[in-house]
């Protein structure tokens, strides 16, 4: 795939220079609806019609989606690629790209590679210098963020939390001080326990949102504090449908000079001045420049 691969890659992202009924060789990552079938994009349908080979996390779901939109398979192969697929399956798919074919990959719902096995497939394609083209569209994480009412200028998608409470709490503790909206996918039957662990580690007063059945008839976005949401779902039982949990960033607090000096004194025992100042500033949410100046003053006082 070397040599002219770069020029092919530049062309394949758009329609310019592409003959009708053909797609340039490559792996096409095609986003599909997360609920409402009308959310498919025109470009996604075009790729599904024209690709030489189709690969799907769930072939039955992919077939139904294509039938809804009048996209015929017309004898083209449809390959299953899911969580249990391994290197051999990836190699077979990428052999087709190497042979000059276009392969369209769709996850069961949403954008491929987001909490989806397509990551390894795309990584192997890139490692083989094969063109990888994304056809963007629906994403449960971004849809939930849009309706949550939580800050969207900085966010982190953290995937599925651990299934065991202890490991789950450790994950949340690592994220507790991050000044960003946190986005998680969670099983409905674990939701109440997950929210309880979140309240215990992130703070029961943290603003949050539980979004479910997004883009579907019974779409719901329930907003409140982690403590209130944990209590509500513990009493109501597991909800129906796919669930996205969003947690707002912690309140910004101003650390006192005494707290900064105490943290710096400890950090300077093992770190250089610049590194100690950076670590303390991030830990306390203080100005990096101001903390660095205090670190210099402490260092000079000790000298």
PDB file of C-alpha atoms in Angstrom:
ATOM      1  CA  UNK A   1       0.000   0.000   0.000  1.00  0.00           C
ATOM      2  CA  UNK A   2       3.045   2.252  -0.141  1.00  0.00           C
ATOM      3  CA  UNK A   3       4.072   4.561  -2.950  1.00  0.00           C
ATOM      4  CA  UNK A   4       0.927   6.330  -4.148  1.00  0.00           C
ATOM      5  CA  UNK A   5      -1.013   5.592  -0.954  1.00  0.00           C
ATOM      6  CA  UNK A   6      -0.716   9.204   0.187  1.00  0.00           C
ATOM      7  CA  UNK A   7      -2.350  10.639  -2.919  1.00  0.00           C
ATOM      8  CA  UNK A   8      -5.107   8.002  -2.789  1.00  0.00           C
ATOM      9  CA  UNK A   9      -5.740   8.870   0.835  1.00  0.00           C
ATOM     10  CA  UNK A  10      -6.197  12.535   0.040  1.00  0.00           C
ATOM     11  CA  UNK A  11      -8.724  11.772  -2.712  1.00  0.00           C
ATOM     12  CA  UNK A  12     -10.805   9.172  -0.900  1.00  0.00           C
ATOM     13  CA  UNK A  13     -12.199  11.517   1.733  1.00  0.00           C
ATOM     14  CA  UNK A  14     -14.436  13.264  -0.834  1.00  0.00           C
ATOM     15  CA  UNK A  15     -16.210  12.711  -4.117  1.00  0.00           C
ATOM     16  CA  UNK A  16     -13.904  14.645  -6.407  1.00  0.00           C
ATOM     17  CA  UNK A  17     -12.369  12.372  -9.032  1.00  0.00           C
ATOM     18  CA  UNK A  18     -14.457   9.350  -7.989  1.00  0.00           C
ATOM     19  CA  UNK A  19     -16.473   7.599 -10.715  1.00  0.00           C
ATOM     20  CA  UNK A  20     -20.132   6.864 -10.056  1.00  0.00           C
ATOM     21  CA  UNK A  21     -20.664   3.415  -8.541  1.00  0.00           C
ATOM     22  CA  UNK A  22     -17.090   3.048  -7.308  1.00  0.00           C
ATOM     23  CA  UNK A  23     -15.192   3.931  -4.170  1.00  0.00           C
ATOM     24  CA  UNK A  24     -11.412   4.186  -3.895  1.00  0.00           C
ATOM     25  CA  UNK A  25      -9.778   1.360  -1.916  1.00  0.00           C
ATOM     26  CA  UNK A  26      -9.829   1.889   1.827  1.00  0.00           C
ATOM     27  CA  UNK A  27     -11.469   1.195   5.159  1.00  0.00           C
ATOM     28  CA  UNK A  28     -14.569   3.374   5.552  1.00  0.00           C
ATOM     29  CA  UNK A  29     -15.779   3.895   9.131  1.00  0.00           C
ATOM     30  CA  UNK A  30     -19.477   4.654   8.740  1.00  0.00           C
ATOM     31  CA  UNK A  31     -21.552   6.081  11.616  1.00  0.00           C
ATOM     32  CA  UNK A  32     -25.079   4.696  11.940  1.00  0.00           C
ATOM     33  CA  UNK A  33     -28.160   5.870  13.915  1.00  0.00           C
ATOM     34  CA  UNK A  34     -28.273   5.277  17.679  1.00  0.00           C
ATOM     35  CA  UNK A  35     -32.053   4.970  17.656  1.00  0.00           C
ATOM     36  CA  UNK A  36     -33.905   6.995  15.065  1.00  0.00           C
ATOM     37  CA  UNK A  37     -33.275   5.415  11.670  1.00  0.00           C
ATOM     38  CA  UNK A  38     -33.723   8.811   9.980  1.00  0.00           C
ATOM     39  CA  UNK A  39     -30.443   9.980  11.510  1.00  0.00           C
ATOM     40  CA  UNK A  40     -28.408   8.135   8.856  1.00  0.00           C
ATOM     41  CA  UNK A  41     -26.462  10.573   6.675  1.00  0.00           C
ATOM     42  CA  UNK A  42     -26.659  10.786   2.899  1.00  0.00           C
ATOM     43  CA  UNK A  43     -22.937  10.113   2.713  1.00  0.00           C
ATOM     44  CA  UNK A  44     -23.278   6.993   4.867  1.00  0.00           C
ATOM     45  CA  UNK A  45     -25.977   5.615   2.554  1.00  0.00           C
ATOM     46  CA  UNK A  46     -23.842   6.404  -0.480  1.00  0.00           C
ATOM     47  CA  UNK A  47     -20.867   4.517   0.961  1.00  0.00           C
ATOM     48  CA  UNK A  48     -23.040   1.543   1.923  1.00  0.00           C
ATOM     49  CA  UNK A  49     -24.397   1.406  -1.649  1.00  0.00           C
ATOM     50  CA  UNK A  50     -20.999   1.646  -3.325  1.00  0.00           C
ATOM     51  CA  UNK A  51     -18.589  -0.267  -1.073  1.00  0.00           C
ATOM     52  CA  UNK A  52     -17.218  -3.541  -2.420  1.00  0.00           C
ATOM     53  CA  UNK A  53     -17.399  -5.224   0.989  1.00  0.00           C
ATOM     54  CA  UNK A  54     -19.433  -4.552   4.134  1.00  0.00           C
ATOM     55  CA  UNK A  55     -18.224  -5.335   7.644  1.00  0.00           C
ATOM     56  CA  UNK A  56     -20.491  -5.027  10.659  1.00  0.00           C
ATOM     57  CA  UNK A  57     -20.397  -5.450  14.424  1.00  0.00           C
ATOM     58  CA  UNK A  58     -23.892  -6.964  14.104  1.00  0.00           C
ATOM     59  CA  UNK A  59     -24.736  -8.150  10.591  1.00  0.00           C
ATOM     60  CA  UNK A  60     -28.463  -8.492  11.349  1.00  0.00           C
ATOM     61  CA  UNK A  61     -28.702  -4.873  12.513  1.00  0.00           C
ATOM     62  CA  UNK A  62     -26.738  -3.717   9.474  1.00  0.00           C
ATOM     63  CA  UNK A  63     -29.009  -5.642   7.096  1.00  0.00           C
ATOM     64  CA  UNK A  64     -32.144  -4.177   8.695  1.00  0.00           C
ATOM     65  CA  UNK A  65     -30.761  -0.638   8.425  1.00  0.00           C
ATOM     66  CA  UNK A  66     -29.913  -1.125   4.771  1.00  0.00           C
ATOM     67  CA  UNK A  67     -33.345  -2.587   4.039  1.00  0.00           C
ATOM     68  CA  UNK A  68     -35.047   0.404   5.723  1.00  0.00           C
ATOM     69  CA  UNK A  69     -33.208   2.770   3.395  1.00  0.00           C
ATOM     70  CA  UNK A  70     -33.442   0.706   0.254  1.00  0.00           C
ATOM     71  CA  UNK A  71     -29.764  -0.212   0.073  1.00  0.00           C
ATOM     72  CA  UNK A  72     -29.427  -3.602  -1.605  1.00  0.00           C
ATOM     73  CA  UNK A  73     -26.636  -5.991  -0.708  1.00  0.00           C
ATOM     74  CA  UNK A  74     -26.651  -7.309  -4.315  1.00  0.00           C
ATOM     75  CA  UNK A  75     -24.406 -10.263  -3.641  1.00  0.00           C
ATOM     76  CA  UNK A  76     -21.672  -8.293  -1.889  1.00  0.00           C
ATOM     77  CA  UNK A  77     -20.031 -10.015   1.079  1.00  0.00           C
ATOM     78  CA  UNK A  78     -20.969  -8.896   4.598  1.00  0.00           C
ATOM     79  CA  UNK A  79     -18.361  -9.845   7.181  1.00  0.00           C
ATOM     80  CA  UNK A  80     -19.018 -10.007  10.936  1.00  0.00           C
ATOM     81  CA  UNK A  81     -16.456  -8.069  12.978  1.00  0.00           C
ATOM     82  CA  UNK A  82     -17.204  -7.783  16.718  1.00  0.00           C
ATOM     83  CA  UNK A  83     -15.689  -7.972  20.215  1.00  0.00           C
ATOM     84  CA  UNK A  84     -14.712 -11.613  19.789  1.00  0.00           C
ATOM     85  CA  UNK A  85     -12.991 -11.085  16.426  1.00  0.00           C
ATOM     86  CA  UNK A  86      -9.225 -11.380  16.480  1.00  0.00           C
ATOM     87  CA  UNK A  87      -6.137 -10.710  14.349  1.00  0.00           C
ATOM     88  CA  UNK A  88      -7.109 -13.330  11.760  1.00  0.00           C
ATOM     89  CA  UNK A  89     -10.447 -11.629  11.050  1.00  0.00           C
ATOM     90  CA  UNK A  90      -8.776  -8.230  10.839  1.00  0.00           C
ATOM     91  CA  UNK A  91      -6.167  -9.580   8.444  1.00  0.00           C
ATOM     92  CA  UNK A  92      -8.850 -11.000   6.138  1.00  0.00           C
ATOM     93  CA  UNK A  93     -10.651  -7.664   6.000  1.00  0.00           C
ATOM     94  CA  UNK A  94      -7.475  -5.705   5.350  1.00  0.00           C
ATOM     95  CA  UNK A  95      -6.403  -8.154   2.636  1.00  0.00           C
ATOM     96  CA  UNK A  96      -9.405  -6.970   0.665  1.00  0.00           C
ATOM     97  CA  UNK A  97      -8.278  -3.347   1.020  1.00  0.00           C
ATOM     98  CA  UNK A  98      -4.773  -4.324  -0.058  1.00  0.00           C
ATOM     99  CA  UNK A  99      -6.330  -6.018  -3.107  1.00  0.00           C
ATOM    100  CA  UNK A 100      -7.889  -2.695  -4.121  1.00  0.00           C
ATOM    101  CA  UNK A 101     -11.346  -3.052  -2.568  1.00  0.00           C
ATOM    102  CA  UNK A 102     -13.371  -0.617  -0.482  1.00  0.00           C
ATOM    103  CA  UNK A 103     -14.604  -1.945   2.875  1.00  0.00           C
ATOM    104  CA  UNK A 104     -17.350  -0.133   4.819  1.00  0.00           C
ATOM    105  CA  UNK A 105     -17.412  -0.941   8.549  1.00  0.00           C
ATOM    106  CA  UNK A 106     -20.460  -0.136  10.707  1.00  0.00           C
ATOM    107  CA  UNK A 107     -20.876  -0.625  14.443  1.00  0.00           C
ATOM    108  CA  UNK A 108     -24.178  -1.826  15.880  1.00  0.00           C
ATOM    109  CA  UNK A 109     -25.132   1.812  16.501  1.00  0.00           C
ATOM    110  CA  UNK A 110     -23.314   5.133  16.518  1.00  0.00           C
ATOM    111  CA  UNK A 111     -19.795   6.060  15.506  1.00  0.00           C
ATOM    112  CA  UNK A 112     -17.307   3.215  14.954  1.00  0.00           C
ATOM    113  CA  UNK A 113     -14.366   3.065  17.393  1.00  0.00           C
ATOM    114  CA  UNK A 114     -16.310   4.786  20.241  1.00  0.00           C
ATOM    115  CA  UNK A 115     -16.740   1.946  22.773  1.00  0.00           C
ATOM    116  CA  UNK A 116     -16.533  -0.326  19.752  1.00  0.00           C
ATOM    117  CA  UNK A 117     -14.200  -3.096  18.499  1.00  0.00           C
ATOM    118  CA  UNK A 118     -13.400  -1.141  15.325  1.00  0.00           C
ATOM    119  CA  UNK A 119     -10.422   0.503  17.038  1.00  0.00           C
ATOM    120  CA  UNK A 120      -8.088  -2.449  16.434  1.00  0.00           C
ATOM    121  CA  UNK A 121      -9.256  -2.766  12.846  1.00  0.00           C
ATOM    122  CA  UNK A 122      -8.531   0.903  12.132  1.00  0.00           C
ATOM    123  CA  UNK A 123      -5.190   0.755  13.958  1.00  0.00           C
ATOM    124  CA  UNK A 124      -4.063  -2.244  11.900  1.00  0.00           C
ATOM    125  CA  UNK A 125      -5.186  -0.529   8.703  1.00  0.00           C
ATOM    126  CA  UNK A 126      -3.167   2.570   9.556  1.00  0.00           C
ATOM    127  CA  UNK A 127      -0.155   0.437  10.467  1.00  0.00           C
ATOM    128  CA  UNK A 128      -0.439  -1.177   7.018  1.00  0.00           C
ATOM    129  CA  UNK A 129      -0.540   2.276   5.399  1.00  0.00           C
ATOM    130  CA  UNK A 130      -4.069   1.633   4.157  1.00  0.00           C
ATOM    131  CA  UNK A 131      -6.441   4.581   3.691  1.00  0.00           C
ATOM    132  CA  UNK A 132      -8.859   5.042   6.599  1.00  0.00           C
ATOM    133  CA  UNK A 133     -11.833   7.325   5.941  1.00  0.00           C
ATOM    134  CA  UNK A 134     -14.480   8.374   8.481  1.00  0.00           C
ATOM    135  CA  UNK A 135     -18.075   9.173   7.537  1.00  0.00           C
ATOM    136  CA  UNK A 136     -19.248  11.011  10.680  1.00  0.00           C
ATOM    137  CA  UNK A 137     -22.711  10.855  12.138  1.00  0.00           C
ATOM    138  CA  UNK A 138     -24.621   9.908  15.281  1.00  0.00           C
ATOM    139  CA  UNK A 139     -22.840   9.408  18.607  1.00  0.00           C
ATOM    140  CA  UNK A 140     -24.577   8.676  21.908  1.00  0.00           C
ATOM    141  CA  UNK A 141     -21.860  10.472  23.890  1.00  0.00           C
ATOM    142  CA  UNK A 142     -22.183  13.742  21.975  1.00  0.00           C
ATOM    143  CA  UNK A 143     -25.975  13.537  21.764  1.00  0.00           C
ATOM    144  CA  UNK A 144     -26.162  13.126  25.549  1.00  0.00           C
ATOM    145  CA  UNK A 145     -23.743  16.013  26.077  1.00  0.00           C
ATOM    146  CA  UNK A 146     -25.946  18.264  23.946  1.00  0.00           C
ATOM    147  CA  UNK A 147     -29.054  17.649  26.090  1.00  0.00           C
ATOM    148  CA  UNK A 148     -27.340  17.402  29.491  1.00  0.00           C
ATOM    149  CA  UNK A 149     -27.060  21.104  30.256  1.00  0.00           C
ATOM    150  CA  UNK A 150     -23.506  20.494  31.498  1.00  0.00           C
ATOM    151  CA  UNK A 151     -20.397  22.382  30.288  1.00  0.00           C
ATOM    152  CA  UNK A 152     -19.371  21.231  26.812  1.00  0.00           C
ATOM    153  CA  UNK A 153     -16.204  23.301  26.303  1.00  0.00           C
ATOM    154  CA  UNK A 154     -14.111  20.506  27.813  1.00  0.00           C
ATOM    155  CA  UNK A 155     -15.220  16.899  28.221  1.00  0.00           C
ATOM    156  CA  UNK A 156     -13.819  13.390  28.586  1.00  0.00           C
ATOM    157  CA  UNK A 157     -15.415  10.221  27.269  1.00  0.00           C
ATOM    158  CA  UNK A 158     -14.479   7.544  29.817  1.00  0.00           C
ATOM    159  CA  UNK A 159     -16.305   4.578  28.276  1.00  0.00           C
ATOM    160  CA  UNK A 160     -17.827   1.869  30.463  1.00  0.00           C
ATOM    161  CA  UNK A 161     -16.822   1.956  34.166  1.00  0.00           C
ATOM    162  CA  UNK A 162     -15.514  -1.210  35.801  1.00  0.00           C
ATOM    163  CA  UNK A 163     -18.200  -3.698  36.793  1.00  0.00           C
ATOM    164  CA  UNK A 164     -16.881  -4.208  40.369  1.00  0.00           C
ATOM    165  CA  UNK A 165     -17.467  -1.454  42.929  1.00  0.00           C
ATOM    166  CA  UNK A 166     -13.884  -1.271  44.208  1.00  0.00           C
ATOM    167  CA  UNK A 167     -12.320  -0.939  40.776  1.00  0.00           C
ATOM    168  CA  UNK A 168     -15.064   1.464  39.741  1.00  0.00           C
ATOM    169  CA  UNK A 169     -14.395   3.763  42.693  1.00  0.00           C
ATOM    170  CA  UNK A 170     -10.673   3.791  41.915  1.00  0.00           C
ATOM    171  CA  UNK A 171     -11.460   4.865  38.342  1.00  0.00           C
ATOM    172  CA  UNK A 172     -13.678   7.674  39.594  1.00  0.00           C
ATOM    173  CA  UNK A 173     -11.052   8.822  42.122  1.00  0.00           C
ATOM    174  CA  UNK A 174      -8.536   9.241  39.294  1.00  0.00           C
ATOM    175  CA  UNK A 175     -11.009  11.481  37.451  1.00  0.00           C
ATOM    176  CA  UNK A 176     -12.367  13.369  40.467  1.00  0.00           C
ATOM    177  CA  UNK A 177     -10.273  16.531  40.100  1.00  0.00           C
ATOM    178  CA  UNK A 178     -10.456  16.761  36.294  1.00  0.00           C
ATOM    179  CA  UNK A 179     -12.104  20.044  35.317  1.00  0.00           C
ATOM    180  CA  UNK A 180     -14.195  18.633  32.514  1.00  0.00           C
ATOM    181  CA  UNK A 181     -17.594  17.047  32.010  1.00  0.00           C
ATOM    182  CA  UNK A 182     -17.199  13.271  32.309  1.00  0.00           C
ATOM    183  CA  UNK A 183     -19.184  10.979  29.993  1.00  0.00           C
ATOM    184  CA  UNK A 184     -19.762   7.289  30.704  1.00  0.00           C
ATOM    185  CA  UNK A 185     -21.767   4.471  29.145  1.00  0.00           C
ATOM    186  CA  UNK A 186     -23.407   2.168  31.676  1.00  0.00           C
ATOM    187  CA  UNK A 187     -25.647  -0.882  31.818  1.00  0.00           C
ATOM    188  CA  UNK A 188     -29.164  -0.080  33.112  1.00  0.00           C
ATOM    189  CA  UNK A 189     -28.932  -2.867  35.711  1.00  0.00           C
ATOM    190  CA  UNK A 190     -25.713  -1.402  37.168  1.00  0.00           C
ATOM    191  CA  UNK A 191     -26.840   2.240  36.986  1.00  0.00           C
ATOM    192  CA  UNK A 192     -27.967   2.674  40.608  1.00  0.00           C
ATOM    193  CA  UNK A 193     -24.760   1.141  42.006  1.00  0.00           C
ATOM    194  CA  UNK A 194     -22.643   3.186  39.610  1.00  0.00           C
ATOM    195  CA  UNK A 195     -24.332   6.448  40.620  1.00  0.00           C
ATOM    196  CA  UNK A 196     -23.897   5.566  44.291  1.00  0.00           C
ATOM    197  CA  UNK A 197     -20.147   5.012  43.774  1.00  0.00           C
ATOM    198  CA  UNK A 198     -19.931   8.259  41.795  1.00  0.00           C
ATOM    199  CA  UNK A 199     -21.625  10.188  44.600  1.00  0.00           C
ATOM    200  CA  UNK A 200     -19.235   8.658  47.146  1.00  0.00           C
ATOM    201  CA  UNK A 201     -16.054   9.442  45.198  1.00  0.00           C
ATOM    202  CA  UNK A 202     -16.879  12.481  43.041  1.00  0.00           C
ATOM    203  CA  UNK A 203     -19.174  14.181  45.559  1.00  0.00           C
ATOM    204  CA  UNK A 204     -22.922  13.844  45.990  1.00  0.00           C
ATOM    205  CA  UNK A 205     -23.424  17.541  45.132  1.00  0.00           C
ATOM    206  CA  UNK A 206     -21.804  17.269  41.690  1.00  0.00           C
ATOM    207  CA  UNK A 207     -24.272  18.141  38.891  1.00  0.00           C
ATOM    208  CA  UNK A 208     -25.054  15.177  36.648  1.00  0.00           C
ATOM    209  CA  UNK A 209     -27.381  13.875  33.978  1.00  0.00           C
ATOM    210  CA  UNK A 210     -28.655  10.396  33.105  1.00  0.00           C
ATOM    211  CA  UNK A 211     -29.682  10.241  29.438  1.00  0.00           C
ATOM    212  CA  UNK A 212     -31.386   7.182  27.991  1.00  0.00           C
ATOM    213  CA  UNK A 213     -33.222   6.041  24.871  1.00  0.00           C
ATOM    214  CA  UNK A 214     -31.611   8.912  22.968  1.00  0.00           C
ATOM    215  CA  UNK A 215     -33.324   9.837  19.669  1.00  0.00           C
ATOM    216  CA  UNK A 216     -36.049   7.250  20.382  1.00  0.00           C
ATOM    217  CA  UNK A 217     -39.731   7.702  21.290  1.00  0.00           C
ATOM    218  CA  UNK A 218     -39.182   7.581  25.058  1.00  0.00           C
ATOM    219  CA  UNK A 219     -35.993   9.682  25.161  1.00  0.00           C
ATOM    220  CA  UNK A 220     -35.270  11.017  28.645  1.00  0.00           C
ATOM    221  CA  UNK A 221     -32.608  13.270  30.158  1.00  0.00           C
ATOM    222  CA  UNK A 222     -32.855  13.371  33.934  1.00  0.00           C
ATOM    223  CA  UNK A 223     -30.755  16.087  35.545  1.00  0.00           C
ATOM    224  CA  UNK A 224     -29.801  16.663  39.182  1.00  0.00           C
ATOM    225  CA  UNK A 225     -27.019  16.063  41.674  1.00  0.00           C
ATOM    226  CA  UNK A 226     -25.257  12.720  41.826  1.00  0.00           C
ATOM    227  CA  UNK A 227     -26.699  12.133  45.282  1.00  0.00           C
ATOM    228  CA  UNK A 228     -30.279  12.788  44.172  1.00  0.00           C
ATOM    229  CA  UNK A 229     -29.968  10.700  41.013  1.00  0.00           C
ATOM    230  CA  UNK A 230     -28.383   7.806  42.913  1.00  0.00           C
ATOM    231  CA  UNK A 231     -31.239   7.857  45.429  1.00  0.00           C
ATOM    232  CA  UNK A 232     -33.889   8.053  42.688  1.00  0.00           C
ATOM    233  CA  UNK A 233     -32.603   5.113  40.648  1.00  0.00           C
ATOM    234  CA  UNK A 234     -31.977   3.027  43.777  1.00  0.00           C
ATOM    235  CA  UNK A 235     -35.673   3.325  44.653  1.00  0.00           C
ATOM    236  CA  UNK A 236     -37.062   3.007  41.116  1.00  0.00           C
ATOM    237  CA  UNK A 237     -35.017   0.079  39.865  1.00  0.00           C
ATOM    238  CA  UNK A 238     -33.189  -0.295  36.529  1.00  0.00           C
ATOM    239  CA  UNK A 239     -34.487   1.899  33.688  1.00  0.00           C
ATOM    240  CA  UNK A 240     -35.083   0.639  30.170  1.00  0.00           C
ATOM    241  CA  UNK A 241     -32.831   1.362  27.212  1.00  0.00           C
ATOM    242  CA  UNK A 242     -29.238   2.404  26.582  1.00  0.00           C
ATOM    243  CA  UNK A 243     -27.834   4.740  29.256  1.00  0.00           C
ATOM    244  CA  UNK A 244     -25.300   7.585  29.177  1.00  0.00           C
ATOM    245  CA  UNK A 245     -24.179   9.130  32.486  1.00  0.00           C
ATOM    246  CA  UNK A 246     -22.647  12.605  32.486  1.00  0.00           C
ATOM    247  CA  UNK A 247     -21.008  14.327  35.467  1.00  0.00           C
ATOM    248  CA  UNK A 248     -20.191  18.027  35.542  1.00  0.00           C
ATOM    249  CA  UNK A 249     -16.747  19.343  36.530  1.00  0.00           C
ATOM    250  CA  UNK A 250     -15.955  20.087  40.187  1.00  0.00           C
ATOM    251  CA  UNK A 251     -16.484  23.598  41.476  1.00  0.00           C
ATOM    252  CA  UNK A 252     -13.433  25.770  41.104  1.00  0.00           C
ATOM    253  CA  UNK A 253     -11.948  26.635  44.488  1.00  0.00           C
ATOM    254  CA  UNK A 254      -9.168  29.078  45.289  1.00  0.00           C
ATOM    255  CA  UNK A 255      -6.404  27.438  47.291  1.00  0.00           C
ATOM    256  CA  UNK A 256      -4.932  29.448  50.142  1.00  0.00           C
ATOM    257  CA  UNK A 257      -1.285  30.540  50.109  1.00  0.00           C
ATOM    258  CA  UNK A 258      -0.689  28.282  53.109  1.00  0.00           C
ATOM    259  CA  UNK A 259      -2.085  25.249  51.246  1.00  0.00           C
ATOM    260  CA  UNK A 260       0.045  26.019  48.191  1.00  0.00           C
ATOM    261  CA  UNK A 261       3.211  26.458  50.257  1.00  0.00           C
ATOM    262  CA  UNK A 262       2.560  23.221  52.138  1.00  0.00           C
ATOM    263  CA  UNK A 263       2.037  21.278  48.916  1.00  0.00           C
ATOM    264  CA  UNK A 264       5.103  22.868  47.311  1.00  0.00           C
ATOM    265  CA  UNK A 265       7.310  22.051  50.289  1.00  0.00           C
ATOM    266  CA  UNK A 266       6.380  18.407  49.934  1.00  0.00           C
ATOM    267  CA  UNK A 267       6.704  18.351  46.129  1.00  0.00           C
ATOM    268  CA  UNK A 268      10.112  20.080  46.146  1.00  0.00           C
ATOM    269  CA  UNK A 269      11.572  17.224  48.183  1.00  0.00           C
ATOM    270  CA  UNK A 270      11.473  14.945  45.128  1.00  0.00           C
ATOM    271  CA  UNK A 271      10.927  17.183  42.077  1.00  0.00           C
ATOM    272  CA  UNK A 272      12.592  20.026  40.266  1.00  0.00           C
ATOM    273  CA  UNK A 273      11.127  23.473  40.874  1.00  0.00           C
ATOM    274  CA  UNK A 274       9.322  23.659  37.532  1.00  0.00           C
ATOM    275  CA  UNK A 275       7.884  20.147  37.818  1.00  0.00           C
ATOM    276  CA  UNK A 276       6.817  20.674  41.439  1.00  0.00           C
ATOM    277  CA  UNK A 277       5.051  23.935  40.546  1.00  0.00           C
ATOM    278  CA  UNK A 278       3.214  22.311  37.642  1.00  0.00           C
ATOM    279  CA  UNK A 279       2.073  19.351  39.765  1.00  0.00           C
ATOM    280  CA  UNK A 280       0.839  21.553  42.620  1.00  0.00           C
ATOM    281  CA  UNK A 281      -0.945  23.964  40.278  1.00  0.00           C
ATOM    282  CA  UNK A 282      -2.836  21.070  38.689  1.00  0.00           C
ATOM    283  CA  UNK A 283      -3.556  19.476  42.055  1.00  0.00           C
ATOM    284  CA  UNK A 284      -4.980  22.656  43.619  1.00  0.00           C
ATOM    285  CA  UNK A 285      -6.397  24.297  40.522  1.00  0.00           C
ATOM    286  CA  UNK A 286      -4.187  27.346  40.968  1.00  0.00           C
ATOM    287  CA  UNK A 287      -2.370  29.561  38.466  1.00  0.00           C
ATOM    288  CA  UNK A 288       0.761  27.787  37.251  1.00  0.00           C
ATOM    289  CA  UNK A 289       2.689  31.066  37.009  1.00  0.00           C
ATOM    290  CA  UNK A 290       1.721  32.128  40.539  1.00  0.00           C
ATOM    291  CA  UNK A 291       2.632  28.734  41.988  1.00  0.00           C
ATOM    292  CA  UNK A 292       5.969  28.766  40.157  1.00  0.00           C
ATOM    293  CA  UNK A 293       6.805  32.166  41.656  1.00  0.00           C
ATOM    294  CA  UNK A 294       5.993  30.850  45.139  1.00  0.00           C
ATOM    295  CA  UNK A 295       8.130  27.777  44.453  1.00  0.00           C
ATOM    296  CA  UNK A 296      11.074  29.982  43.519  1.00  0.00           C
ATOM    297  CA  UNK A 297      10.587  32.016  46.691  1.00  0.00           C
ATOM    298  CA  UNK A 298      10.534  28.872  48.833  1.00  0.00           C
ATOM    299  CA  UNK A 299      13.616  27.534  47.074  1.00  0.00           C
ATOM    300  CA  UNK A 300      15.522  30.791  47.593  1.00  0.00           C
ATOM    301  CA  UNK A 301      14.481  30.942  51.247  1.00  0.00           C
ATOM    302  CA  UNK A 302      15.860  27.438  51.808  1.00  0.00           C
ATOM    303  CA  UNK A 303      19.116  28.340  50.057  1.00  0.00           C
TER     304      UNK A 303
END
